[in-house]
mmCIF file of C-alpha atoms and ligand atoms in Angstrom:
data_model
loop_
_atom_site.group_PDB
_atom_site.id
_atom_site.type_symbol
_atom_site.label_atom_id
_atom_site.label_comp_id
_atom_site.label_asym_id
_atom_site.label_seq_id
_atom_site.Cartn_x
_atom_site.Cartn_y
_atom_site.Cartn_z
ATOM 1 C CA MET N 51 -8.564 -12.605 -20.171
ATOM 2 C CA LYS N 52 -9.237 -11.942 -16.499
ATOM 3 C CA LEU N 53 -6.194 -9.828 -15.576
ATOM 4 C CA THR N 54 -5.520 -7.743 -18.673
ATOM 5 C CA ASN N 55 -2.909 -5.021 -17.987
ATOM 6 C CA LYS N 56 -2.799 -5.855 -14.269
ATOM 7 C CA ILE N 57 0.456 -5.648 -12.315
ATOM 8 C CA ALA N 58 0.561 -8.667 -9.996
ATOM 9 C CA LEU N 59 3.090 -9.155 -7.182
ATOM 10 C CA ILE N 60 3.362 -12.811 -6.154
ATOM 11 C CA THR N 61 5.463 -13.693 -3.110
ATOM 12 C CA GLY N 62 6.799 -17.232 -3.090
ATOM 13 C CA GLY N 63 6.325 -17.170 -6.850
ATOM 14 C CA THR N 64 9.373 -19.292 -7.599
ATOM 15 C CA SER N 65 7.931 -22.694 -6.688
ATOM 16 C CA GLY N 66 4.749 -24.698 -6.170
ATOM 17 C CA ILE N 67 1.491 -22.785 -5.886
ATOM 18 C CA GLY N 68 3.060 -19.347 -6.442
ATOM 19 C CA LEU N 69 4.850 -20.339 -9.646
ATOM 20 C CA GLU N 70 1.673 -21.930 -11.049
ATOM 21 C CA ALA N 71 -0.250 -18.780 -10.141
ATOM 22 C CA ALA N 72 2.382 -16.649 -11.890
ATOM 23 C CA ARG N 73 2.004 -18.710 -15.080
ATOM 24 C CA LEU N 74 -1.764 -18.558 -14.902
ATOM 25 C CA PHE N 75 -1.931 -14.817 -14.125
ATOM 26 C CA GLN N 76 0.454 -14.178 -17.028
ATOM 27 C CA SER N 77 -1.706 -16.202 -19.387
ATOM 28 C CA GLU N 78 -4.661 -14.062 -18.265
ATOM 29 C CA GLY N 79 -2.892 -10.847 -19.290
ATOM 30 C CA ALA N 80 -1.050 -9.803 -16.127
ATOM 31 C CA THR N 81 2.528 -8.631 -15.796
ATOM 32 C CA VAL N 82 3.910 -10.645 -12.895
ATOM 33 C CA ILE N 83 6.602 -9.932 -10.334
ATOM 34 C CA VAL N 84 7.660 -13.026 -8.401
ATOM 35 C CA THR N 85 9.773 -13.193 -5.269
ATOM 36 C CA GLY N 86 11.763 -15.937 -3.590
ATOM 37 C CA THR N 87 15.087 -16.413 -1.844
ATOM 38 C CA ASN N 88 16.741 -19.442 -3.429
ATOM 39 C CA ALA N 89 18.955 -18.483 -6.399
ATOM 40 C CA GLU N 90 18.299 -21.690 -8.347
ATOM 41 C CA ARG N 91 14.545 -21.403 -7.960
ATOM 42 C CA LEU N 92 14.680 -17.726 -8.968
ATOM 43 C CA GLN N 93 16.564 -18.778 -12.130
ATOM 44 C CA HIS N 94 13.993 -21.476 -12.797
ATOM 45 C CA ALA N 95 11.218 -18.894 -12.499
ATOM 46 C CA VAL N 96 12.984 -16.691 -15.062
ATOM 47 C CA ALA N 97 13.121 -19.666 -17.429
ATOM 48 C CA VAL N 98 9.444 -20.513 -16.900
ATOM 49 C CA LEU N 99 8.007 -16.998 -16.967
ATOM 50 C CA GLY N 100 10.259 -15.352 -19.551
ATOM 51 C CA GLU N 101 11.588 -11.836 -19.849
ATOM 52 C CA ASN N 102 8.295 -10.062 -19.313
ATOM 53 C CA ALA N 103 8.250 -11.188 -15.691
ATOM 54 C CA LEU N 104 10.345 -9.553 -12.991
ATOM 55 C CA THR N 105 11.967 -11.864 -10.441
ATOM 56 C CA LEU N 106 13.206 -10.430 -7.167
ATOM 57 C CA SER N 107 15.239 -11.980 -4.385
ATOM 58 C CA VAL N 108 13.416 -10.965 -1.208
ATOM 59 C CA ASP N 109 13.641 -12.585 2.213
ATOM 60 C CA LEU N 110 10.210 -11.784 3.599
ATOM 61 C CA ARG N 111 11.454 -12.154 7.167
ATOM 62 C CA ASP N 112 13.227 -8.814 6.664
ATOM 63 C CA PRO N 113 10.844 -5.818 6.366
ATOM 64 C CA ALA N 114 13.622 -3.672 4.845
ATOM 65 C CA GLN N 115 13.906 -6.118 1.908
ATOM 66 C CA ILE N 116 10.143 -5.973 1.423
ATOM 67 C CA ASP N 117 10.162 -2.163 1.379
ATOM 68 C CA LYS N 118 12.948 -2.166 -1.212
ATOM 69 C CA ALA N 119 11.178 -4.732 -3.398
ATOM 70 C CA VAL N 120 7.917 -2.781 -3.360
ATOM 71 C CA ALA N 121 9.828 0.423 -4.183
ATOM 72 C CA ASP N 122 11.506 -1.354 -7.130
ATOM 73 C CA VAL N 123 8.154 -2.623 -8.413
ATOM 74 C CA VAL N 124 6.533 0.789 -8.148
ATOM 75 C CA GLU N 125 9.513 2.470 -9.824
ATOM 76 C CA THR N 126 9.334 -0.021 -12.715
ATOM 77 C CA PHE N 127 5.568 -0.349 -13.170
ATOM 78 C CA GLY N 128 4.096 2.686 -11.424
ATOM 79 C CA ARG N 129 1.503 0.742 -9.429
ATOM 80 C CA ILE N 130 0.399 -2.652 -8.114
ATOM 81 C CA ASP N 131 -3.070 -4.088 -8.862
ATOM 82 C CA VAL N 132 -2.864 -7.577 -7.383
ATOM 83 C CA ILE N 133 -0.913 -8.950 -4.426
ATOM 84 C CA PHE N 134 -0.766 -12.702 -3.975
ATOM 85 C CA ALA N 135 0.879 -12.975 -0.526
ATOM 86 C CA ASN N 136 1.634 -16.640 -0.848
ATOM 87 C CA ALA N 137 5.144 -17.428 0.431
ATOM 88 C CA GLY N 138 5.293 -19.701 3.429
ATOM 89 C CA ALA N 139 7.158 -22.545 5.078
ATOM 90 C CA GLY N 140 6.972 -24.633 8.217
ATOM 91 C CA THR N 141 8.947 -26.776 10.600
ATOM 92 C CA ALA N 142 7.344 -29.843 12.158
ATOM 93 C CA ALA N 143 8.071 -30.421 15.863
ATOM 94 C CA PRO N 144 6.125 -31.854 18.802
ATOM 95 C CA LEU N 145 5.338 -29.612 21.800
ATOM 96 C CA GLU N 146 8.419 -30.603 23.786
ATOM 97 C CA ALA N 147 10.794 -29.969 20.875
ATOM 98 C CA VAL N 148 9.569 -26.573 19.655
ATOM 99 C CA THR N 149 12.230 -23.885 20.134
ATOM 100 C CA PRO N 150 11.776 -20.108 20.461
ATOM 101 C CA GLU N 151 13.765 -19.748 17.229
ATOM 102 C CA GLN N 152 11.298 -21.977 15.353
ATOM 103 C CA ILE N 153 8.405 -19.884 16.614
ATOM 104 C CA SER N 154 10.080 -16.616 15.592
ATOM 105 C CA GLU N 155 11.137 -17.937 12.180
ATOM 106 C CA GLN N 156 7.728 -19.254 11.236
ATOM 107 C CA PHE N 157 5.845 -16.165 12.407
ATOM 108 C CA ALA N 158 8.458 -13.918 10.751
ATOM 109 C CA LEU N 159 7.769 -15.481 7.350
ATOM 110 C CA ASN N 160 4.170 -16.686 7.458
ATOM 111 C CA PHE N 161 2.604 -13.812 9.383
ATOM 112 C CA ASN N 162 4.965 -10.809 9.565
ATOM 113 C CA GLY N 163 6.006 -11.347 5.938
ATOM 114 C CA VAL N 164 2.394 -11.252 4.763
ATOM 115 C CA PHE N 165 1.580 -8.248 6.939
ATOM 116 C CA SER N 166 4.667 -6.265 5.886
ATOM 117 C CA THR N 167 4.099 -7.015 2.199
ATOM 118 C CA ILE N 168 0.545 -5.693 2.364
ATOM 119 C CA GLN N 169 1.575 -2.728 4.519
ATOM 120 C CA ALA N 170 4.348 -1.720 2.118
ATOM 121 C CA ALA N 171 2.252 -2.184 -1.027
ATOM 122 C CA ALA N 172 -1.073 -0.763 0.195
ATOM 123 C CA PRO N 173 -0.235 2.903 -0.556
ATOM 124 C CA HIS N 174 0.317 1.922 -4.198
ATOM 125 C CA LEU N 175 -2.981 0.048 -4.637
ATOM 126 C CA SER N 176 -5.937 1.763 -6.235
ATOM 127 C CA HIS N 177 -9.707 1.228 -6.142
ATOM 128 C CA GLY N 178 -10.522 -2.248 -7.515
ATOM 129 C CA SER N 179 -7.223 -3.828 -6.453
ATOM 130 C CA SER N 180 -7.220 -7.291 -4.928
ATOM 131 C CA ILE N 181 -5.112 -8.935 -2.237
ATOM 132 C CA VAL N 182 -5.076 -12.719 -1.898
ATOM 133 C CA VAL N 183 -3.342 -14.425 1.036
ATOM 134 C CA THR N 184 -2.473 -18.131 1.122
ATOM 135 C CA THR N 185 -3.661 -19.580 4.420
ATOM 136 C CA SER N 186 -4.012 -23.343 4.993
ATOM 137 C CA PHE N 187 -6.393 -26.139 5.952
ATOM 138 C CA LEU N 188 -4.267 -26.250 9.125
ATOM 139 C CA ASN N 189 -6.111 -23.243 10.530
ATOM 140 C CA GLU N 190 -9.249 -25.412 10.803
ATOM 141 C CA VAL N 191 -7.810 -28.582 12.355
ATOM 142 C CA GLY N 192 -5.420 -29.705 15.073
ATOM 143 C CA THR N 193 -2.427 -31.624 13.754
ATOM 144 C CA PRO N 194 0.251 -33.126 16.032
ATOM 145 C CA GLY N 195 3.654 -31.564 15.376
ATOM 146 C CA LEU N 196 2.314 -28.598 13.440
ATOM 147 C CA SER N 197 1.166 -26.302 16.266
ATOM 148 C CA ILE N 198 3.259 -23.281 15.296
ATOM 149 C CA LEU N 199 2.762 -23.534 11.529
ATOM 150 C CA SER N 200 -0.995 -23.883 12.106
ATOM 151 C CA ALA N 201 -1.049 -20.873 14.435
ATOM 152 C CA THR N 202 0.755 -18.699 11.871
ATOM 153 C CA LYS N 203 -1.885 -19.621 9.308
ATOM 154 C CA ALA N 204 -4.759 -18.953 11.719
ATOM 155 C CA ALA N 205 -3.219 -15.525 12.326
ATOM 156 C CA THR N 206 -3.210 -14.774 8.605
ATOM 157 C CA ARG N 207 -6.853 -15.888 8.350
ATOM 158 C CA SER N 208 -7.663 -13.285 11.005
ATOM 159 C CA LEU N 209 -5.557 -10.681 9.201
ATOM 160 C CA VAL N 210 -7.603 -11.149 6.030
ATOM 161 C CA ARG N 211 -10.755 -10.140 7.919
ATOM 162 C CA SER N 212 -9.144 -7.137 9.673
ATOM 163 C CA LEU N 213 -7.392 -5.763 6.601
ATOM 164 C CA GLY N 214 -10.488 -6.514 4.532
ATOM 165 C CA ALA N 215 -12.358 -4.189 6.866
ATOM 166 C CA GLU N 216 -9.609 -1.545 6.805
ATOM 167 C CA LEU N 217 -9.199 -1.510 3.037
ATOM 168 C CA ALA N 218 -12.847 -1.896 1.983
ATOM 169 C CA PRO N 219 -13.456 1.894 2.094
ATOM 170 C CA ARG N 220 -10.726 2.224 -0.565
ATOM 171 C CA GLY N 221 -12.410 -0.419 -2.775
ATOM 172 C CA ILE N 222 -9.591 -2.917 -2.150
ATOM 173 C CA ARG N 223 -10.621 -6.524 -1.535
ATOM 174 C CA VAL N 224 -8.700 -8.893 0.762
ATOM 175 C CA ASN N 225 -9.347 -12.636 0.623
ATOM 176 C CA ALA N 226 -7.651 -15.922 1.441
ATOM 177 C CA VAL N 227 -7.155 -19.092 -0.523
ATOM 178 C CA SER N 228 -6.816 -22.077 1.790
ATOM 179 C CA PRO N 229 -5.038 -25.083 0.303
ATOM 180 C CA GLY N 230 -5.402 -28.592 1.616
ATOM 181 C CA PRO N 231 -2.520 -31.006 1.008
ATOM 182 C CA ILE N 232 -1.034 -29.945 -2.331
ATOM 183 C CA ALA N 233 1.738 -31.743 -4.237
ATOM 184 C CA THR N 234 4.573 -29.188 -4.009
ATOM 185 C CA PRO N 235 8.089 -29.167 -2.471
ATOM 186 C CA PHE N 236 6.539 -27.659 0.710
ATOM 187 C CA HIS N 237 6.330 -30.987 2.554
ATOM 188 C CA GLU N 238 9.979 -31.916 1.993
ATOM 189 C CA LYS N 239 10.980 -28.730 3.853
ATOM 190 C CA LEU N 240 9.107 -29.599 7.084
ATOM 191 C CA GLY N 241 12.137 -31.379 8.506
ATOM 192 C CA LEU N 242 10.483 -34.804 8.722
ATOM 193 C CA SER N 243 12.355 -38.043 8.010
ATOM 194 C CA GLU N 244 11.551 -39.705 4.665
ATOM 195 C CA LYS N 245 9.704 -42.452 6.514
ATOM 196 C CA ASP N 246 7.569 -40.056 8.582
ATOM 197 C CA LEU N 247 6.870 -37.909 5.523
ATOM 198 C CA ALA N 248 5.684 -40.930 3.526
ATOM 199 C CA ALA N 249 3.474 -42.110 6.400
ATOM 200 C CA ALA N 250 1.994 -38.644 6.886
ATOM 201 C CA GLY N 251 1.335 -38.400 3.137
ATOM 202 C CA LEU N 252 -0.571 -41.691 3.080
ATOM 203 C CA ALA N 253 -2.573 -40.784 6.185
ATOM 204 C CA ILE N 254 -3.620 -37.404 4.895
ATOM 205 C CA GLN N 255 -4.502 -38.759 1.466
ATOM 206 C CA ALA N 256 -6.765 -41.300 3.130
ATOM 207 C CA ALA N 257 -8.417 -38.535 5.160
ATOM 208 C CA VAL N 258 -9.170 -36.328 2.127
ATOM 209 C CA PRO N 259 -12.687 -37.137 0.846
ATOM 210 C CA LEU N 260 -11.437 -36.885 -2.781
ATOM 211 C CA LYS N 261 -8.612 -39.327 -1.877
ATOM 212 C CA ARG N 262 -5.691 -37.477 -3.404
ATOM 213 C CA PHE N 263 -3.323 -34.540 -3.019
ATOM 214 C CA GLY N 264 -4.349 -31.409 -4.883
ATOM 215 C CA GLU N 265 -2.325 -29.867 -7.701
ATOM 216 C CA ALA N 266 -0.728 -26.429 -7.438
ATOM 217 C CA ARG N 267 -2.769 -25.347 -10.457
ATOM 218 C CA GLU N 268 -5.999 -26.116 -8.605
ATOM 219 C CA VAL N 269 -5.047 -23.553 -5.945
ATOM 220 C CA ALA N 270 -3.798 -21.092 -8.566
ATOM 221 C CA THR N 271 -7.193 -21.086 -10.322
ATOM 222 C CA ALA N 272 -8.898 -20.247 -7.014
ATOM 223 C CA ALA N 273 -6.392 -17.426 -6.441
ATOM 224 C CA LEU N 274 -7.120 -16.170 -9.961
ATOM 225 C CA PHE N 275 -10.840 -16.010 -9.194
ATOM 226 C CA LEU N 276 -10.199 -13.970 -6.037
ATOM 227 C CA ALA N 277 -7.656 -11.734 -7.779
ATOM 228 C CA SER N 278 -9.963 -10.946 -10.696
ATOM 229 C CA ASP N 279 -13.135 -8.908 -11.056
ATOM 230 C CA ASP N 280 -15.075 -12.197 -11.102
ATOM 231 C CA ALA N 281 -14.857 -11.865 -7.307
ATOM 232 C CA ALA N 282 -15.716 -8.140 -7.285
ATOM 233 C CA PHE N 283 -18.220 -8.581 -4.408
ATOM 234 C CA VAL N 284 -16.083 -10.980 -2.357
ATOM 235 C CA THR N 285 -13.938 -9.693 0.490
ATOM 236 C CA GLY N 286 -12.809 -11.056 3.866
ATOM 237 C CA ALA N 287 -13.522 -14.574 2.612
ATOM 238 C CA GLU N 288 -11.472 -17.759 2.550
ATOM 239 C CA LEU N 289 -11.829 -20.023 -0.478
ATOM 240 C CA VAL N 290 -11.048 -23.570 0.609
ATOM 241 C CA VAL N 291 -9.313 -25.847 -1.918
ATOM 242 C CA ASP N 292 -8.771 -29.019 0.094
ATOM 243 C CA GLY N 293 -10.650 -31.902 -1.530
ATOM 244 C CA GLY N 294 -13.234 -31.619 1.241
ATOM 245 C CA LEU N 295 -10.782 -32.309 4.066
ATOM 246 C CA THR N 296 -12.079 -29.609 6.428
ATOM 247 C CA GLN N 297 -15.569 -29.258 4.945
ATOM 248 C CA ILE N 298 -17.328 -32.639 4.779
HETATM 249 N N1 NAP S 474 1.652 -27.553 -0.261
HETATM 250 C C1 NAP S 474 0.724 -27.690 0.657
HETATM 251 O O1 NAP S 474 0.279 -28.801 0.971
HETATM 252 C C2 NAP S 474 0.171 -26.471 1.357
HETATM 253 C C3 NAP S 474 -0.944 -26.639 2.181
HETATM 254 C C4 NAP S 474 -1.486 -25.545 2.822
HETATM 255 C C5 NAP S 474 -0.910 -24.288 2.649
HETATM 256 N N2 NAP S 474 0.192 -24.160 1.845
HETATM 257 C C6 NAP S 474 0.765 -22.816 1.702
HETATM 258 O O2 NAP S 474 0.935 -22.503 0.338
HETATM 259 C C7 NAP S 474 1.962 -21.517 0.215
HETATM 260 C C8 NAP S 474 2.871 -21.913 -0.939
HETATM 261 O O3 NAP S 474 3.508 -23.124 -0.599
HETATM 262 P P1 NAP S 474 3.882 -24.238 -1.677
HETATM 263 O O4 NAP S 474 3.146 -25.462 -1.321
HETATM 264 O O5 NAP S 474 3.777 -23.703 -3.055
HETATM 265 O O6 NAP S 474 5.417 -24.493 -1.242
HETATM 266 P P2 NAP S 474 6.805 -24.276 -1.977
HETATM 267 O O7 NAP S 474 6.776 -24.919 -3.316
HETATM 268 O O8 NAP S 474 7.812 -24.695 -0.990
HETATM 269 O O9 NAP S 474 6.890 -22.693 -2.209
HETATM 270 C C9 NAP S 474 7.173 -21.813 -1.148
HETATM 271 C C10 NAP S 474 7.582 -20.473 -1.708
HETATM 272 O O10 NAP S 474 7.850 -19.576 -0.604
HETATM 273 C C11 NAP S 474 9.134 -18.999 -0.791
HETATM 274 N N3 NAP S 474 9.824 -18.716 0.468
HETATM 275 C C12 NAP S 474 10.201 -19.602 1.422
HETATM 276 N N4 NAP S 474 10.861 -18.965 2.409
HETATM 277 C C13 NAP S 474 10.908 -17.658 2.065
HETATM 278 C C14 NAP S 474 11.448 -16.490 2.661
HETATM 279 N N5 NAP S 474 12.085 -16.524 3.845
HETATM 280 N N6 NAP S 474 11.289 -15.310 2.022
HETATM 281 C C15 NAP S 474 10.666 -15.256 0.829
HETATM 282 N N7 NAP S 474 10.121 -16.311 0.220
HETATM 283 C C16 NAP S 474 10.253 -17.498 0.826
HETATM 284 C C17 NAP S 474 9.908 -20.038 -1.588
HETATM 285 O O11 NAP S 474 10.980 -19.413 -2.267
HETATM 286 P P3 NAP S 474 12.515 -19.879 -1.993
HETATM 287 O O12 NAP S 474 12.499 -21.335 -1.867
HETATM 288 O O13 NAP S 474 13.242 -19.343 -3.154
HETATM 289 O O14 NAP S 474 12.875 -19.167 -0.724
HETATM 290 C C18 NAP S 474 8.840 -20.541 -2.544
HETATM 291 O O15 NAP S 474 8.745 -19.703 -3.667
HETATM 292 C C19 NAP S 474 2.645 -21.435 1.580
HETATM 293 O O16 NAP S 474 2.187 -20.286 2.253
HETATM 294 C C20 NAP S 474 2.153 -22.675 2.298
HETATM 295 O O17 NAP S 474 2.094 -22.504 3.698
HETATM 296 C C21 NAP S 474 0.737 -25.207 1.202
#
């Protein structure tokens, strides 16, 4: 058991990578708190994770909701040992079609949401705690139509280094897990037509050296490594789980 008696807060824990991580962390002895916004997915998480898990409706674009959620967690459990700042979403649009609202929305969730979660929770973390942020293969490549999403993820990669430096004196590690294309509902939310989504899926699968999409569980196991003491001497790093897409 790699997370015995740990209190783990997982944002975006109601679907895809976050939900798989919640199941895995639980099976390794952690008590998990998962957040999301969609009522049906929150209900599904309750069904999957059972009564020992806490599910919270938190829109990470709103810092006040984050502060309240962290206060609720600390009131219930007294501390936080692991943060998996994983929630994220994107909107695909070419240069000429990107709107200021799309830029604000994506940064509000993918960057500000991660920052505010860590900022709110940091006072409640003790020596040996671990923060894992979900970045993306997109911070290493240029992809038409994904300029803003990619930039938000590059910003979080930078944040992992800066906060790693700030929190190292307190014995708190900060790392990133960087998924390649992973089979989750994420892609359906990009706003692409079915035809464009299918074409993009085939193209990216062909570009991945291992010739397939990854599974959410394959990212969750990497997050578990970074969250646990197995990675006790790892901080500021990004663990890439992308079938070789950005590496070979
Ligand atoms: N799948 C991929 O190919 C891929 C590749 C690279 C990086 N990633 C990253 O992996 C992370 C997890 O994505 P996934 O693939 O597991 O996608 P997913 O299945 O769509 O899960 C996204 C999670 O984020 C939550 N979320 C969305 N908007 C939110 C908001 N405003 N406030 C709070 N939570 C919100 C969702 O909850 P609700 O729906 O309830 O709001 C859900 O739990 C994201 O950061 C994504 O950028 C994914």
